[in-house]
Every structure is written in structure tokens, then in C-alpha cells.
Coordinates of C-alpha atoms in Angstrom, one line a residue:
X1 CA -12.4 -1.0 1.6
X2 CA -10.7 -1.9 4.7
X3 CA -7.9 -3.8 3.2
X4 CA -7.1 -1.1 0.5
X5 CA -6.4 0.9 3.9
X6 CA -4.4 -1.4 5.4
X7 CA -2.0 -1.9 2.4
X8 CA 1.7 -1.5 2.8
X9 CA 3.2 1.7 1.9
X10 CA 3.9 1.1 -1.6
X11 CA 7.4 2.7 -1.5
X12 CA 10.2 1.8 1.3
X13 CA 13.4 3.1 0.0
X14 CA 15.9 0.2 -0.5
X15 CA 18.3 2.7 0.9
X16 CA 16.6 2.7 4.6
X17 CA 19.6 3.9 6.4
X18 CA 18.5 0.3 8.8
X19 CA 18.5 -2.1 5.8
X20 CA 20.8 -4.1 8.3
X21 CA 17.8 -4.6 10.8
X22 CA 15.7 -6.2 8.2
X23 CA 12.6 -4.7 6.2
X24 CA 10.5 -2.7 8.3
X25 CA 7.1 -4.4 9.5
X26 CA 4.1 -2.3 7.0
X27 CA 0.6 -4.0 7.5
X28 CA -0.8 -1.1 8.9
X29 CA 0.4 1.7 7.1
X30 CA -1.6 4.1 7.0
X31 CA -4.1 2.5 9.1
X32 CA -7.0 5.1 10.6
X33 CA -8.1 5.0 14.1
X34 CA -11.3 3.8 12.8
X35 CA -9.9 1.0 10.7
X36 CA -8.0 -0.1 13.5
X37 CA -11.4 -0.3 16.0
X38 CA -13.4 -2.1 13.4
X39 CA -10.6 -4.9 13.0
X40 CA -10.4 -5.1 16.6
X41 CA -14.0 -5.6 17.1
X42 CA -14.1 -8.1 14.4
X43 CA -11.8 -10.1 16.2
X44 CA -9.1 -10.1 13.2
X45 CA -6.7 -7.6 15.1
X46 CA -5.7 -7.5 18.5
X47 CA -4.3 -4.3 20.2
X48 CA -1.0 -6.5 21.3
X49 CA -0.6 -7.4 17.7
X50 CA -0.9 -3.8 17.0
X51 CA 1.7 -2.5 19.6
X52 CA 4.5 -5.1 18.8
X53 CA 3.8 -3.4 15.0
X54 CA 4.6 -0.4 15.9
X55 CA 7.0 -1.1 18.8
X56 CA 9.1 -3.2 15.8
X57 CA 8.5 -0.6 13.3
X58 CA 10.3 1.7 15.7
X59 CA 13.2 -0.4 16.7
X60 CA 13.9 -0.8 12.7
X61 CA 13.6 2.6 11.4
X62 CA 13.8 4.9 13.8
X63 CA 17.2 3.5 15.9
X64 CA 20.4 4.6 15.0
X65 CA 22.5 7.6 14.1
X66 CA 21.2 7.3 10.7
X67 CA 17.2 6.8 11.6
X68 CA 14.4 9.1 12.0
X69 CA 15.3 9.6 15.7
X70 CA 11.7 10.2 16.9
X71 CA 11.2 8.5 19.8
X72 CA 12.8 9.4 23.1
X73 CA 11.9 6.5 25.3
X74 CA 9.6 3.5 25.0
X75 CA 6.8 2.5 27.5
X76 CA 8.2 -0.7 29.3
X77 CA 4.7 -1.3 30.3
X78 CA 3.1 -0.7 26.8
X79 CA 2.5 -4.6 26.0
X80 CA 0.8 -4.9 29.7
X81 CA -1.5 -2.2 28.8
X82 CA -2.3 -3.4 25.5
X83 CA -3.4 -6.8 27.2
X84 CA -5.1 -5.3 29.7
X85 CA -7.3 -3.3 26.6
X86 CA -7.6 -6.8 24.9
X87 CA -9.0 -8.0 28.2
X88 CA -11.4 -5.2 28.7
X89 CA -12.8 -5.7 24.9
X90 CA -13.2 -9.4 25.4
X91 CA -15.7 -8.3 28.4
X92 CA -17.8 -5.7 26.1
X93 CA -15.8 -2.8 28.3
X94 CA -14.8 -0.4 25.1
X95 CA -13.8 2.7 26.7
X96 CA -14.1 5.1 23.6
X97 CA -12.5 5.8 20.3
X98 CA -8.6 5.3 21.2
X99 CA -9.1 2.1 23.3
X100 CA -6.4 -0.1 22.6
X101 CA -4.7 2.3 20.1
X102 CA -0.8 3.2 20.6
X103 CA -0.5 6.5 21.3
X104 CA 3.0 8.5 21.7
X105 CA 3.4 11.7 23.7
X106 CA 6.1 14.4 23.7
X107 CA 8.2 14.6 26.1
X108 CA 7.5 17.2 28.1
X109 CA 4.0 15.6 29.1
X110 CA 4.0 13.8 32.5
X111 CA 3.2 10.3 33.0
X112 CA 3.2 9.2 36.4
X113 CA 4.6 5.6 35.5
X114 CA 8.1 4.3 34.5
X115 CA 8.7 6.8 31.8
X116 CA 10.8 10.2 32.5
X117 CA 9.6 13.6 31.4
X118 CA 11.9 15.7 30.7
X119 CA 11.4 18.3 27.9
X120 CA 14.8 16.6 26.3
X121 CA 16.8 18.0 29.1
X122 CA 19.0 16.3 31.7
X123 CA 17.9 19.1 33.9
X124 CA 14.5 17.3 34.3
X125 CA 16.1 13.8 33.9
X126 CA 15.6 10.8 37.0
X127 CA 12.9 10.4 38.8
X128 CA 9.8 10.2 36.7
X129 CA 6.6 12.1 37.2
X130 CA 4.7 11.8 40.4
X131 CA 1.2 12.0 38.8
X132 CA 0.0 11.9 35.2
X133 CA -0.9 15.1 33.1
X134 CA -4.4 15.4 33.0
X135 CA -4.0 14.6 29.3
X136 CA -2.5 11.2 30.2
X137 CA -4.8 10.6 32.8
X138 CA -7.5 10.8 30.1
X139 CA -6.0 8.7 27.5
X140 CA -5.6 6.0 30.2
X141 CA -9.0 6.5 31.6
X142 CA -10.0 6.3 27.5
X143 CA -8.2 2.7 27.3
X144 CA -5.2 3.9 25.1
X145 CA -1.7 2.4 25.1
X146 CA 1.0 4.8 25.8
X147 CA 3.2 3.2 23.7
X148 CA 6.4 6.2 24.6
X149 CA 7.5 9.2 24.7
X150 CA 8.9 11.6 21.7
X151 CA 12.1 14.0 21.1
X152 CA 11.3 17.2 21.0
X153 CA 13.1 20.8 20.6
X154 CA 14.9 21.0 24.3
X155 CA 12.4 23.1 26.5
X156 CA 10.0 23.5 23.3
X157 CA 12.2 25.6 21.0
X158 CA 12.1 28.4 23.7
X159 CA 15.9 28.3 25.1
X160 CA 17.7 29.9 22.0
X161 CA 17.3 32.4 19.4
X162 CA 19.7 30.2 17.4
X163 CA 18.5 26.8 18.1
X164 CA 17.7 23.8 15.5
X165 CA 14.5 22.8 15.9
X166 CA 14.1 18.9 16.9
X167 CA 17.4 18.9 18.6
X168 CA 17.4 18.2 22.2
X169 CA 20.5 17.5 24.9
X170 CA 18.9 14.0 26.2
X171 CA 17.3 13.3 22.6
X172 CA 19.8 14.6 20.0
X173 CA 18.3 15.2 16.7
X174 CA 15.1 14.4 14.9
X175 CA 15.4 14.1 11.3
X176 CA 12.5 14.2 8.7
X177 CA 11.5 11.1 7.5
X178 CA 10.9 12.6 4.0
X179 CA 14.5 13.6 3.7
X180 CA 16.7 12.6 6.5
X181 CA 18.9 15.6 6.1
X182 CA 15.7 17.7 6.5
X183 CA 14.4 19.4 9.5
X184 CA 11.3 18.2 11.0
X185 CA 10.5 21.4 12.4
X186 CA 9.3 22.0 16.1
X187 CA 8.9 21.9 18.9
X188 CA 6.7 18.8 18.5
X189 CA 9.1 17.2 16.3
X190 CA 9.2 13.6 17.4
X191 CA 5.3 13.7 17.5
X192 CA 5.0 14.9 14.0
X193 CA 7.6 12.8 12.6
X194 CA 6.7 9.7 14.1
X195 CA 3.2 9.8 13.2
X196 CA 4.4 10.7 9.6
X197 CA 6.3 7.3 9.8
X198 CA 3.4 5.4 11.0
X199 CA 5.0 4.8 14.4
X200 CA 2.1 5.3 16.1
X201 CA -1.6 5.4 15.5
X202 CA -1.4 9.0 17.3
X203 CA 1.0 11.1 18.6
X204 CA 0.3 14.0 20.9
X205 CA 2.7 17.2 20.6
X206 CA 2.3 20.7 22.1
X207 CA 2.1 24.0 20.5
X208 CA 2.4 27.7 22.3
X209 CA 3.0 29.4 18.3
X210 CA 3.8 26.7 15.8
X211 CA 4.9 23.8 17.7
X212 CA 2.4 21.7 16.0
X213 CA 1.5 22.7 12.9
X214 CA 4.9 23.4 11.6
X215 CA 6.2 20.3 12.6
X216 CA 2.6 18.7 10.4
X217 CA 3.5 21.2 8.0
X218 CA 7.1 19.1 7.1
X219 CA 5.6 15.8 8.0
X220 CA 2.6 15.6 5.7
X221 CA 0.4 14.8 9.1
X222 CA -2.8 16.7 10.1
X223 CA -1.8 18.9 13.4
X224 CA -4.9 20.3 15.4
X225 CA -4.1 22.8 18.0
X226 CA -6.8 23.5 19.8
X227 CA -8.2 26.7 21.4
X228 CA -6.3 27.5 24.6
X229 CA -8.0 25.7 27.6
X230 CA -10.1 23.9 25.5
X231 CA -7.4 20.6 26.7
X232 CA -5.9 20.6 30.4
X233 CA -2.3 21.5 30.4
X234 CA -2.0 20.6 34.0
X235 CA 1.4 18.1 34.0
X236 CA 2.8 19.6 31.0
X237 CA 6.2 21.1 31.0
X238 CA 5.2 25.0 30.3
X239 CA 6.3 28.3 28.4
X240 CA 3.0 30.2 28.9
X241 CA -0.4 29.6 30.7
X242 CA -1.6 32.3 28.1
X243 CA -0.8 30.1 24.8
X244 CA 0.3 26.8 25.4
X245 CA -2.0 23.7 24.6
X246 CA -1.8 20.1 23.8
X247 CA -3.2 18.5 20.7
X248 CA -2.9 15.5 18.1
X249 CA -0.7 14.6 15.1
X250 CA -2.5 12.0 12.7
X251 CA -2.7 11.4 9.3
X252 CA -6.7 11.8 9.0
X253 CA -8.3 14.6 10.1
X254 CA -10.8 11.8 11.2
X255 CA -8.3 10.5 13.7
X256 CA -7.7 14.0 14.9
X257 CA -11.4 14.6 15.6
X258 CA -11.2 11.2 18.0
X259 CA -8.4 12.2 19.9
X260 CA -9.8 15.4 20.5
X261 CA -12.9 13.5 21.9
X262 CA -10.7 12.0 24.4
X263 CA -8.4 14.8 25.5
X264 CA -11.0 17.9 25.6
X265 CA -11.8 19.4 29.5
X266 CA -15.9 18.9 29.5
X267 CA -15.5 19.8 33.4
X268 CA -12.9 22.6 34.6
X269 CA -9.9 21.5 35.5
X270 CA -8.9 23.2 39.2
X271 CA -5.5 22.7 38.2
X272 CA -5.9 24.5 35.3
X273 CA -8.1 27.6 35.2
X274 CA -8.1 28.3 31.1
X275 CA -10.5 25.1 31.1
X276 CA -13.2 27.2 32.9
X277 CA -12.5 29.9 31.1
X278 CA -12.1 31.8 27.6
X279 CA -8.6 32.1 25.6
X280 CA -7.0 35.9 25.5
X281 CA -8.4 36.9 22.5
X282 CA -12.3 36.5 23.8
X283 CA -11.4 37.9 27.4
X284 CA -13.6 41.3 27.8
X285 CA -15.8 41.2 25.1
X286 CA -18.3 39.1 26.9
X287 CA -18.4 36.2 24.6
X288 CA -18.6 33.1 27.1
X289 CA -17.2 29.5 26.6
X290 CA -19.8 27.4 24.6
X291 CA -21.0 23.8 25.7
X292 CA -18.7 21.5 23.8
X293 CA -19.9 19.1 21.1
X294 CA -20.4 15.4 22.4
X295 CA -18.7 13.7 19.3
X296 CA -16.1 16.0 17.2
X297 CA -16.3 13.6 14.1
X298 CA -19.9 14.1 13.9
X299 CA -18.6 17.3 12.2
X300 CA -16.3 15.6 9.1
X301 CA -17.8 15.9 6.0
X302 CA -15.8 14.9 2.9
X303 CA -18.2 17.9 0.9
X304 CA -17.3 20.3 3.6
X305 CA -15.7 22.6 1.4
X306 CA -18.8 23.0 -0.3
X307 CA -20.6 26.5 -0.1
X308 CA -17.9 27.4 2.6
X309 CA -16.9 31.3 2.8
X310 CA -13.2 31.5 3.1
X311 CA -11.0 34.4 3.2
X312 CA -7.3 33.6 1.9
X313 CA -4.2 35.4 3.0
X314 CA -1.0 34.7 2.1
X315 CA 1.5 35.8 5.1
X316 CA 4.7 36.0 3.2
X317 CA 4.7 33.2 0.9
X318 CA 5.3 35.2 -2.1
X319 CA 8.9 35.6 -1.2
X320 CA 9.3 32.1 -1.1
X321 CA 10.7 30.2 -4.3
X322 CA 8.0 29.5 -6.8
X323 CA 7.0 26.0 -6.7
X324 CA 6.2 26.7 -3.3
X325 CA 4.3 29.5 -4.4
X326 CA 2.6 27.4 -6.9
X327 CA 1.7 24.8 -4.4
X328 CA -0.3 27.2 -2.2
X329 CA -1.8 28.7 -5.5
X330 CA -3.0 24.8 -6.5
X331 CA -4.3 24.4 -3.0
X332 CA -6.5 27.5 -3.5
X333 CA -8.0 26.6 -6.5
X334 CA -8.8 22.8 -5.5
X335 CA -10.8 24.8 -2.5
X336 CA -12.6 26.7 -5.1
X337 CA -13.3 23.3 -7.2
X338 CA -14.8 21.6 -4.1
X339 CA -17.4 24.4 -4.0
X340 CA -15.9 27.2 -1.5
X341 CA -15.8 30.9 -2.2
X342 CA -12.6 32.6 -2.0
X343 CA -12.2 36.1 -0.6
X344 CA -8.7 37.3 -1.1
X345 CA -8.1 39.0 2.2
X346 CA -4.8 40.9 0.8
X347 CA -6.0 41.5 -2.2
X348 CA -9.2 43.4 -0.3
X349 CA -6.8 45.5 1.9
X350 CA -7.3 43.9 5.1
X351 CA -4.5 44.0 7.6
X352 CA -4.3 41.1 10.4
X353 CA -3.5 42.9 13.7
X354 CA -0.2 42.0 15.1
X355 CA 0.4 40.1 18.5
X356 CA 3.4 42.4 18.9
X357 CA 3.4 41.9 22.8
X358 CA 3.6 38.1 22.4
X359 CA 7.3 37.6 23.3
X360 CA 7.4 39.7 26.7
X361 CA 4.1 37.5 27.4
X362 CA 5.8 34.3 26.9
X363 CA 9.1 35.4 28.5
X364 CA 7.0 36.6 31.6
X365 CA 4.9 33.5 31.6
X366 CA 7.9 31.0 31.3
X367 CA 9.6 32.8 34.6
X368 CA 6.8 31.8 36.6
X369 CA 5.2 29.4 35.0
X370 CA 8.6 26.9 35.0
X371 CA 9.1 27.5 38.9
X372 CA 5.4 26.4 39.4
X373 CA 6.2 23.3 37.4
X374 CA 9.3 22.5 39.1
X375 CA 7.8 22.7 42.5
X376 CA 5.9 19.3 41.1
X377 CA 8.6 17.2 40.5
X378 CA 11.4 15.3 43.1
X379 CA 14.2 13.2 42.2
X380 CA 15.6 15.4 39.4
X381 CA 18.1 18.5 39.4
X382 CA 15.0 21.1 38.9
X383 CA 13.0 19.7 41.5
X384 CA 11.6 23.0 43.4
X385 CA 14.1 25.1 41.8
X386 CA 13.7 28.4 39.3
X387 CA 14.8 29.5 36.3
X388 CA 17.9 30.6 37.8
X389 CA 18.9 27.2 38.5
X390 CA 18.1 26.0 34.9
X391 CA 20.7 28.7 33.8
X392 CA 23.2 27.5 36.1
X393 CA 22.6 23.7 35.1
X394 CA 23.1 24.3 31.3
X395 CA 26.1 26.4 32.1
X396 CA 27.6 23.5 34.4
X397 CA 26.5 20.8 32.1
X398 CA 27.6 22.7 28.7
X399 CA 29.1 19.8 26.9
X400 CA 25.7 17.8 26.8
X401 CA 23.4 20.7 26.8
X402 CA 24.7 23.8 24.9
X403 CA 27.3 22.0 22.3
X404 CA 25.2 23.9 19.4
X405 CA 23.4 26.8 20.5
X406 CA 23.2 28.5 24.3
X407 CA 20.3 30.1 26.3
X408 CA 19.8 33.6 25.5
X409 CA 16.1 33.4 25.7
X410 CA 16.2 31.7 29.4
X411 CA 18.5 34.7 30.2
X412 CA 16.2 37.2 28.7
X413 CA 13.3 35.6 30.4
X414 CA 15.6 35.7 34.2
X415 CA 16.1 39.5 33.6
X416 CA 12.7 40.9 33.5
X417 CA 11.8 42.6 36.7
X418 CA 9.2 40.6 38.6
X419 CA 9.5 42.2 41.9
X420 CA 7.0 43.8 44.1
X421 CA 3.4 42.9 44.8
X422 CA 2.4 43.8 41.0
X423 CA 5.1 42.6 39.0
X424 CA 2.4 42.6 36.0
X425 CA 2.8 46.5 35.9
X426 CA 6.7 46.7 35.8
X427 CA 7.9 48.7 32.7
X428 CA 10.6 46.1 31.5
X429 CA 13.4 48.4 30.2
X430 CA 14.3 45.5 27.3
X431 CA 10.7 45.9 25.5
X432 CA 11.1 49.9 26.2
X433 CA 9.4 50.3 29.0
X434 CA 6.4 47.6 28.1
X435 CA 4.6 46.4 31.3
X436 CA 3.6 42.6 30.9
X437 CA -0.5 43.8 31.4
X438 CA 0.4 46.1 28.3
X439 CA 1.2 43.3 26.5
X440 CA -1.3 41.1 27.1
X441 CA -3.6 43.8 25.8
X442 CA -1.9 44.0 22.6
X443 CA -2.3 40.3 22.0
X444 CA -5.8 40.8 23.1
X445 CA -6.5 43.0 20.3
X446 CA -4.5 40.9 17.9
X447 CA -7.3 38.4 18.2
X448 CA -10.3 41.2 17.9
X449 CA -8.9 42.9 15.1
X450 CA -7.3 40.0 13.6
X451 CA -9.0 37.0 12.7
X452 CA -12.2 37.9 14.6
X453 CA -12.2 41.3 12.6
X454 CA -11.7 39.4 9.4
X455 CA -14.6 36.7 10.0
X456 CA -17.1 39.2 10.7
X457 CA -16.1 42.1 8.0
X458 CA -16.4 39.4 5.3
X459 CA -18.6 37.2 6.3
X460 CA -16.5 34.3 6.8
X461 CA -16.3 30.8 8.1
X462 CA -12.4 30.7 8.7
X463 CA -9.1 32.4 7.3
X464 CA -6.5 29.8 5.1
X465 CA -3.4 30.6 4.8
X466 CA 0.2 28.9 4.0
X467 CA 1.0 26.6 7.5
X468 CA 5.1 27.2 6.8
X469 CA 7.5 26.8 4.1
X470 CA 8.8 23.0 3.3
X471 CA 11.5 21.4 5.6
X472 CA 15.1 22.7 5.2
X473 CA 18.3 21.4 5.3
X474 CA 19.1 21.3 9.2
X475 CA 22.0 23.0 10.0
X476 CA 23.3 22.8 13.5
X477 CA 25.5 26.3 12.9
X478 CA 23.3 28.6 11.7
X479 CA 20.1 27.3 12.9
X480 CA 16.6 27.1 11.2
X481 CA 15.4 28.8 8.2
X482 CA 12.0 30.0 8.1
X483 CA 10.4 32.1 4.8
X484 CA 7.1 32.4 6.2
X485 CA 4.5 31.0 8.9
X486 CA 1.2 31.7 9.7
X487 CA 0.4 30.0 13.1
X488 CA 1.1 33.4 14.8
X489 CA -2.6 35.1 13.5
X490 CA -3.6 32.6 16.3
X491 CA -1.0 31.9 18.7
X492 CA -0.9 35.2 20.9
X493 CA -5.0 35.7 21.3
X494 CA -5.4 31.8 21.6
X495 CA -7.4 30.2 18.7
X496 CA -7.3 27.1 17.1
X497 CA -5.7 26.0 13.6
X498 CA -5.7 22.8 11.7
X499 CA -2.9 22.1 9.4
X500 CA -3.9 19.8 6.6
X501 CA -1.0 18.0 4.0
X502 CA -1.5 20.0 0.8
X503 CA 1.4 19.2 -1.9
X504 CA 4.6 17.6 -2.8
X505 CA 7.1 20.3 -3.8
X506 CA 10.4 18.4 -4.8
X507 CA 9.6 15.1 -2.4
X508 CA 8.8 17.5 0.4
X509 CA 5.2 17.7 2.3
X510 CA 3.7 21.4 2.3
X511 CA 0.8 21.7 4.0
X512 CA -2.6 24.8 4.6
X513 CA -4.0 26.1 7.9
X514 CA -7.7 26.5 8.5
X515 CA -7.5 29.1 11.3
X516 CA -10.8 30.4 13.2
X517 CA -12.0 32.2 16.9
X518 CA -12.3 30.5 19.7
X519 CA -14.1 27.3 20.4
X520 CA -14.5 26.9 16.4
X521 CA -12.9 23.5 16.3
X522 CA -16.2 21.9 14.5
X523 CA -16.2 24.2 11.7
X524 CA -12.2 23.9 10.6
X525 CA -12.9 20.0 11.2
X526 CA -15.6 20.1 8.8
X527 CA -13.8 22.1 6.6
X528 CA -10.3 20.6 6.8
X529 CA -11.9 17.3 5.9
X530 CA -13.7 18.5 2.6
X531 CA -10.0 19.7 1.5
X532 CA -8.7 16.3 2.7
X533 CA -11.3 14.5 0.5
X534 CA -10.6 16.7 -2.3
X535 CA -7.0 16.5 -2.6
X536 CA -5.6 13.2 -0.4
X537 CA -2.5 15.0 -0.8
X538 CA -0.8 13.2 2.3
X539 CA 2.0 11.0 0.8
X540 CA 4.1 8.4 2.7
X541 CA 8.0 9.2 3.5
X542 CA 10.8 7.0 2.0
X543 CA 13.4 7.5 4.7
X544 CA 16.1 8.6 2.3
X545 CA 19.2 10.0 3.2
X546 CA 18.3 13.1 1.3
X547 CA 15.7 14.1 -1.4
X548 CA 16.1 12.9 -5.0
X549 CA 15.6 14.9 -7.6
X550 CA 16.6 15.3 -11.6
X551 CA 19.0 17.0 -13.0
X552 CA 21.4 17.8 -9.6
X553 CA 24.2 15.0 -10.6
X554 CA 26.1 17.5 -12.8
X555 CA 28.4 15.8 -15.4
X556 CA 30.4 13.1 -15.6
X557 CA 33.8 14.2 -15.3
X558 CA 36.7 12.7 -17.2
X559 CA 40.2 12.6 -15.8
X560 CA 43.0 14.5 -18.2
X561 CA 45.6 12.0 -19.4
X562 CA 49.0 13.0 -18.4
X563 CA 51.1 14.8 -21.0
X564 CA 54.1 12.7 -22.5
X565 CA 57.1 13.7 -20.9
X566 CA 60.1 15.4 -22.4
X567 CA 63.3 16.5 -21.1
X568 CA 62.4 19.9 -21.1
X569 CA 59.8 19.7 -18.7
X570 CA 60.9 16.7 -16.9
X571 CA 61.4 17.4 -12.9
X572 CA 64.8 17.7 -12.3
X573 CA 66.0 17.4 -16.0
X574 CA 65.9 21.0 -16.8
X575 CA 61.9 21.4 -17.1
X576 CA 59.2 22.8 -15.4
X577 CA 57.7 21.2 -11.7
X578 CA 54.3 20.4 -10.8
X579 CA 54.0 24.1 -10.1
X580 CA 55.1 25.5 -12.9
X581 CA 58.5 26.8 -10.9
X582 CA 61.6 26.2 -13.1
X583 CA 63.8 23.3 -11.7
X584 CA 66.6 23.1 -13.8
X585 CA 69.9 21.8 -12.2
X586 CA 73.0 20.7 -13.5
X587 CA 73.8 16.9 -13.6
X588 CA 76.8 15.5 -11.7
X589 CA 79.4 14.0 -14.0
X590 CA 80.2 10.6 -14.3
X591 CA 82.6 8.4 -16.4
X592 CA 82.0 7.9 -19.7
X593 CA 79.1 10.5 -20.0
X594 CA 79.0 13.9 -21.9
X595 CA 76.9 16.9 -21.2
X596 CA 74.9 18.9 -23.9
X597 CA 72.8 22.3 -23.0
X598 CA 70.8 24.9 -24.6
X599 CA 68.3 27.5 -23.3
X600 CA 64.9 26.5 -22.0
X601 CA 62.3 27.3 -24.3
X602 CA 60.0 28.9 -21.5
X603 CA 62.4 30.6 -19.2
X604 CA 65.6 31.0 -21.1
X605 CA 67.6 29.2 -18.0
X606 CA 70.2 26.1 -19.2
X607 CA 68.9 23.0 -19.4
X608 CA 71.1 20.4 -19.4
X609 CA 71.3 16.8 -20.3
X610 CA 73.7 14.1 -20.5
X611 CA 74.3 10.8 -22.2
X612 CA 76.9 8.1 -22.8
X613 CA 79.6 8.3 -25.1
X614 CA 79.5 4.1 -25.7
X615 CA 75.4 4.4 -25.9
X616 CA 73.6 4.5 -28.9
X617 CA 72.2 7.7 -29.9
X618 CA 68.7 6.9 -28.7
X619 CA 68.5 5.4 -25.3
X620 CA 65.7 2.9 -24.4
X621 CA 62.9 4.2 -22.2
X622 CA 62.9 4.9 -18.7
X623 CA 60.1 5.7 -16.4
X624 CA 57.9 6.3 -19.6
X625 CA 59.5 9.2 -21.1
X626 CA 62.4 9.1 -24.2
X627 CA 65.4 10.2 -23.9
X628 CA 67.2 12.8 -26.3
X629 CA 69.6 11.6 -29.0
X630 CA 73.3 12.5 -28.2
X631 CA 74.7 15.7 -29.9
X632 CA 76.7 14.3 -32.9
X633 CA 78.1 18.1 -33.8

């Protein structure tokens, strides 16, 4: 069983973009955290060996202009951390489920070490963060090896309406390992792509609305977006304290549950009040934060769908191509075949309340939260600065920061009226006079009259929806191309989602999402692990330049043969030229030559040629054409 899980990738494209670097190492491809821990416990694997494996694979497949480009920086102390983990294990000290396991972190998560934390922007480049984020500190305390940082959509995709997911000024463009011309989605682009490509056992991203689950969807990995406040956001470059949360990208649900065991805040973090409260959707309802499970992996269940009752909403997928629609329909059929009861929420007339206040909430939070984060940094351009300073920095460094898109979202946030002692009640003209507090109330209602209402009205365990459409061809001019998405159902109220691989659509991955109310991660893990066991839908990437599909090559063209030249159609001899224009001209009189003429059959212009009075009536070939015989009349 263990040997099977450690088999190398069955196919690595012979046309790998980095073929000159040698064949990529594949020994530990698709190995789960539990598999790796078992081998290290048995003494057949060390953390140092595993860390070297991932470093070599990254250097082979990720780097260069035609690589995946998911890793923005390697930790220079990664092997030191790995050796420490091995030494601790030798002494019988195993600190947790990620002990000795290499982990990649999104480049908006502070690490108080030698690595940068920049959110992909040169505005934060310079001196590393002074301290670990709470998340990084928990990983270190649990014995994990922080392998490096992953690229992201710059500023977590909150700078421009016309951004291309996966691009940042510092990190360049992250590509989809299933087809390098396709998008890796975002904003946790590098995290999702790196997990898919087996560049680490685990990677960790962040989500405000879709930034974990969308990269999971297009990269065939599990993406777990926890309840807001389940894991601390201290030391993470923010968008919104109302909606932000970190979460894992892994190749299995079991690995995601193992990560959750390490990163959750079981006691309040004084620097993140959300860790002692409830998300927006529960606020004012009387519901309180429950006791957290000691072990989230205890809820893994290969038969987790049996007896479940799930509400399905299609969320616009019927506007997608038929193959995409069919993939979702097949996933729902698999859920039913595994023993779940499915309720068609759309068919029953249920409408999810919309989080129409979300954008104002995010803009308002961003303006304040970013300034608070800047105050924690030293030795970088934005140390102790404001959003206005970030806007000015981008304008002054437009060649590196804004070659493809600008900063309309930054400018909208800056334009909000945040003056006075109670700015949350200031009417915002660009939102028709809506206030921040009113927007919060709308998004709260989106939880109460959305997911919570569906669960209650139809007696459901969870809601199931298509995550996103498959990855589109990256277009730095025309921006991203989303057809549908379901993350907004949980984004505004701050509820959890687990995205799970569900299909292969013409070589590109596609997933489905299980959504629930706050702190329902145990139920979602049970359901998602049941779906995973029933479908085994994840497949490995091929790192090809583009997806190879049948019947796309077209016909084989045959070059037409040139016509035999004659004197009427020869350029310069009274024929027609290459563009169909008459090119008739009289030859020059030469001694011993006589002219002959007639009208051109195409345009009635005089056509003239010469022949020698002493030459034979038929001259030899010249330049491939036969000259006309001389007139004998």
C-alpha cells in the first residue's frame, strides 16, 4: 500500500520546458503527509532527504521563463530546519503531524527569518518581517520545515479590476502546471500550482473570496478555506479583517485536515480578535464559538457521503460549455451513487441572499488594515506608510509594478470618506450613499438568509456547488475569464469551504465545493473525504506548453505549384504582374532583333516581344519559360 502511494508520476511530458535540466525527481510524488510520516518513523526517510527532493524538483520544473514559476523564494535555512527535525525525531521528539514535512507559504505570510514577505510587490521588498506570523510560528512549533514562499496575484488580487491572476511585479507570472499557457487562478496562485506540481507536501494560501478554492479548482488539489477566525491572521498582509483567512492546498483531504490541526487558534490570539469570536454571519444571532476538535483527521471517512443530505446549487454553471456542465452533473451523480440524498435547491426555488455589501466592506477594511500592517514593517518602502503612499509608489515605479494593469481598486479604497470619529457611518457617494456599517449588515444577512437558511429549511448537512470553471488561457491584456463561481456564498459571512478535485475536462482540472455554516469543518471534511474516496478524481500535471486535444491540428496544406510561364503572363514581357496589374512595356530595339505584337487577351493592351532574325524559330528555355517562335509572315 505504501509503495503504491509513493510511485512516481506515471507521465512527465517528454516536452518538459526544463528538459535540459534533467529529468525531475519523482520518488515522492503524490505521497501523503501520513505516508511520509510513516516512512520517517520507520527510518527509511529523513526530512533532509525529503527537503532536498522538493528543492531539486522545484529547481528542475519551476524555474526559468517557461517553468511553472510558482515559488518566489526558497528558504536558505530549509535544510537546517530539516536537520533539526531529524535530530528531534532521533530523540523521540515528534512535535505534530507536520514534523519534518516541507511546507510552502504564500508570499503575504510573515516569516521572521531571511525570506521576504512582499505580497508580490516591490513596495514591501527589503528587510524581512521582524517576526513570524502566528501561522508561521505554529508551523515552526509543530516541527514543520518552511521550505519557501509562493508567488501570488499581487496584493492578493486587490489592486485592479483588470488584473491577471498569478501575476505580481516581484514574482512574475505563475503558470498552470496542467497547461503552461493556462491560468493558475488566484490570488493563491503559486500555492495551488506548487501543491499540484508536487513541489511540497503542503502549501498554504489565503482567501478573502475565492483565493484558496479557485486555485484548488484549476490545479486539481484540495483547497480548505476555514471559518474566518479559526486560524489567526496576525502577520498576514491583509485585505479585510472581516473576511480574510489562511488555509491549506494539499493533494488529499486527509492532508488538509492534518494542516488544520496545526494552524487553528485553540486559544485567542490577542492580535486577532476574530480568534475569540464568531464570523460576520453569526454575529447578532446568539450563536457562540464552539469548542474546537482535538483532531480534525478523526472526521475523515471514506463512506462520508452515505446517508448525507446535500443541497445542490448550480451557481451559473449552465452558462458554461457542455463539457463543463456534464462534469458537474457527473460529480453530483457520484455523490448520489455514494449514498447521499441530493436536494435541488435551484429547482425548489431557493435563492441565496447576495452579499451586496461585500465590495464596500473590503475597500473600507483594506484602507485601515493595510496601514496597520505597514506599521509592523521596517526597512521596506511602505514601512509606517499608508495606502496613499502605496498608490504613489506604484505610480513612480509603473514599469515594474503596472506594466499590464493599473490600480483602480487601490484608488477606490483611498477615495472612501473615512473622516471623523465614526467613519463607519459615513455615506459613501460611490456606493450610492451606503455606509460601511450598512454594508456589513447586508453581508451578515447573506449568511443568515443564504447558507444558514438553506441548511435549516431543507435539513441539509451542507451545500454543494461547482467551484469555478476550468483554467482559462492567460491573457495579460484582456484579464481573467470567469464564467461562474460559488465562493461568494461563503465569502461575505465568513463561512468555510472545501474544494475537492472532481473532473478532467479536456485535460484541465475542475472541482466541486462543499460549503457549510461557521465552524462546520468536521462535517465538510467528512463529506469531502467521502467524495474523494468515491471518485479519485485528482490527476497529475504534465507541464506541457498547452493542452493537447484531438481534432485541433487542422488539415495538412499542400503548397500550390507555380503555373508554367508564358510570354503573355511574364512580368516585364507584356504579361500581368504578381498583383494582377498590367506590366506591359516595349522592349528596347537591338541590332538583329525584330518586334512582334498582338493585343493582350486580358486587357487589350499591346503585348510585344522580340526575336532574332538569325535565331531558330524556337529559342532555348530561359528562366524556366519557353519563348514564342518568331513570326514567319
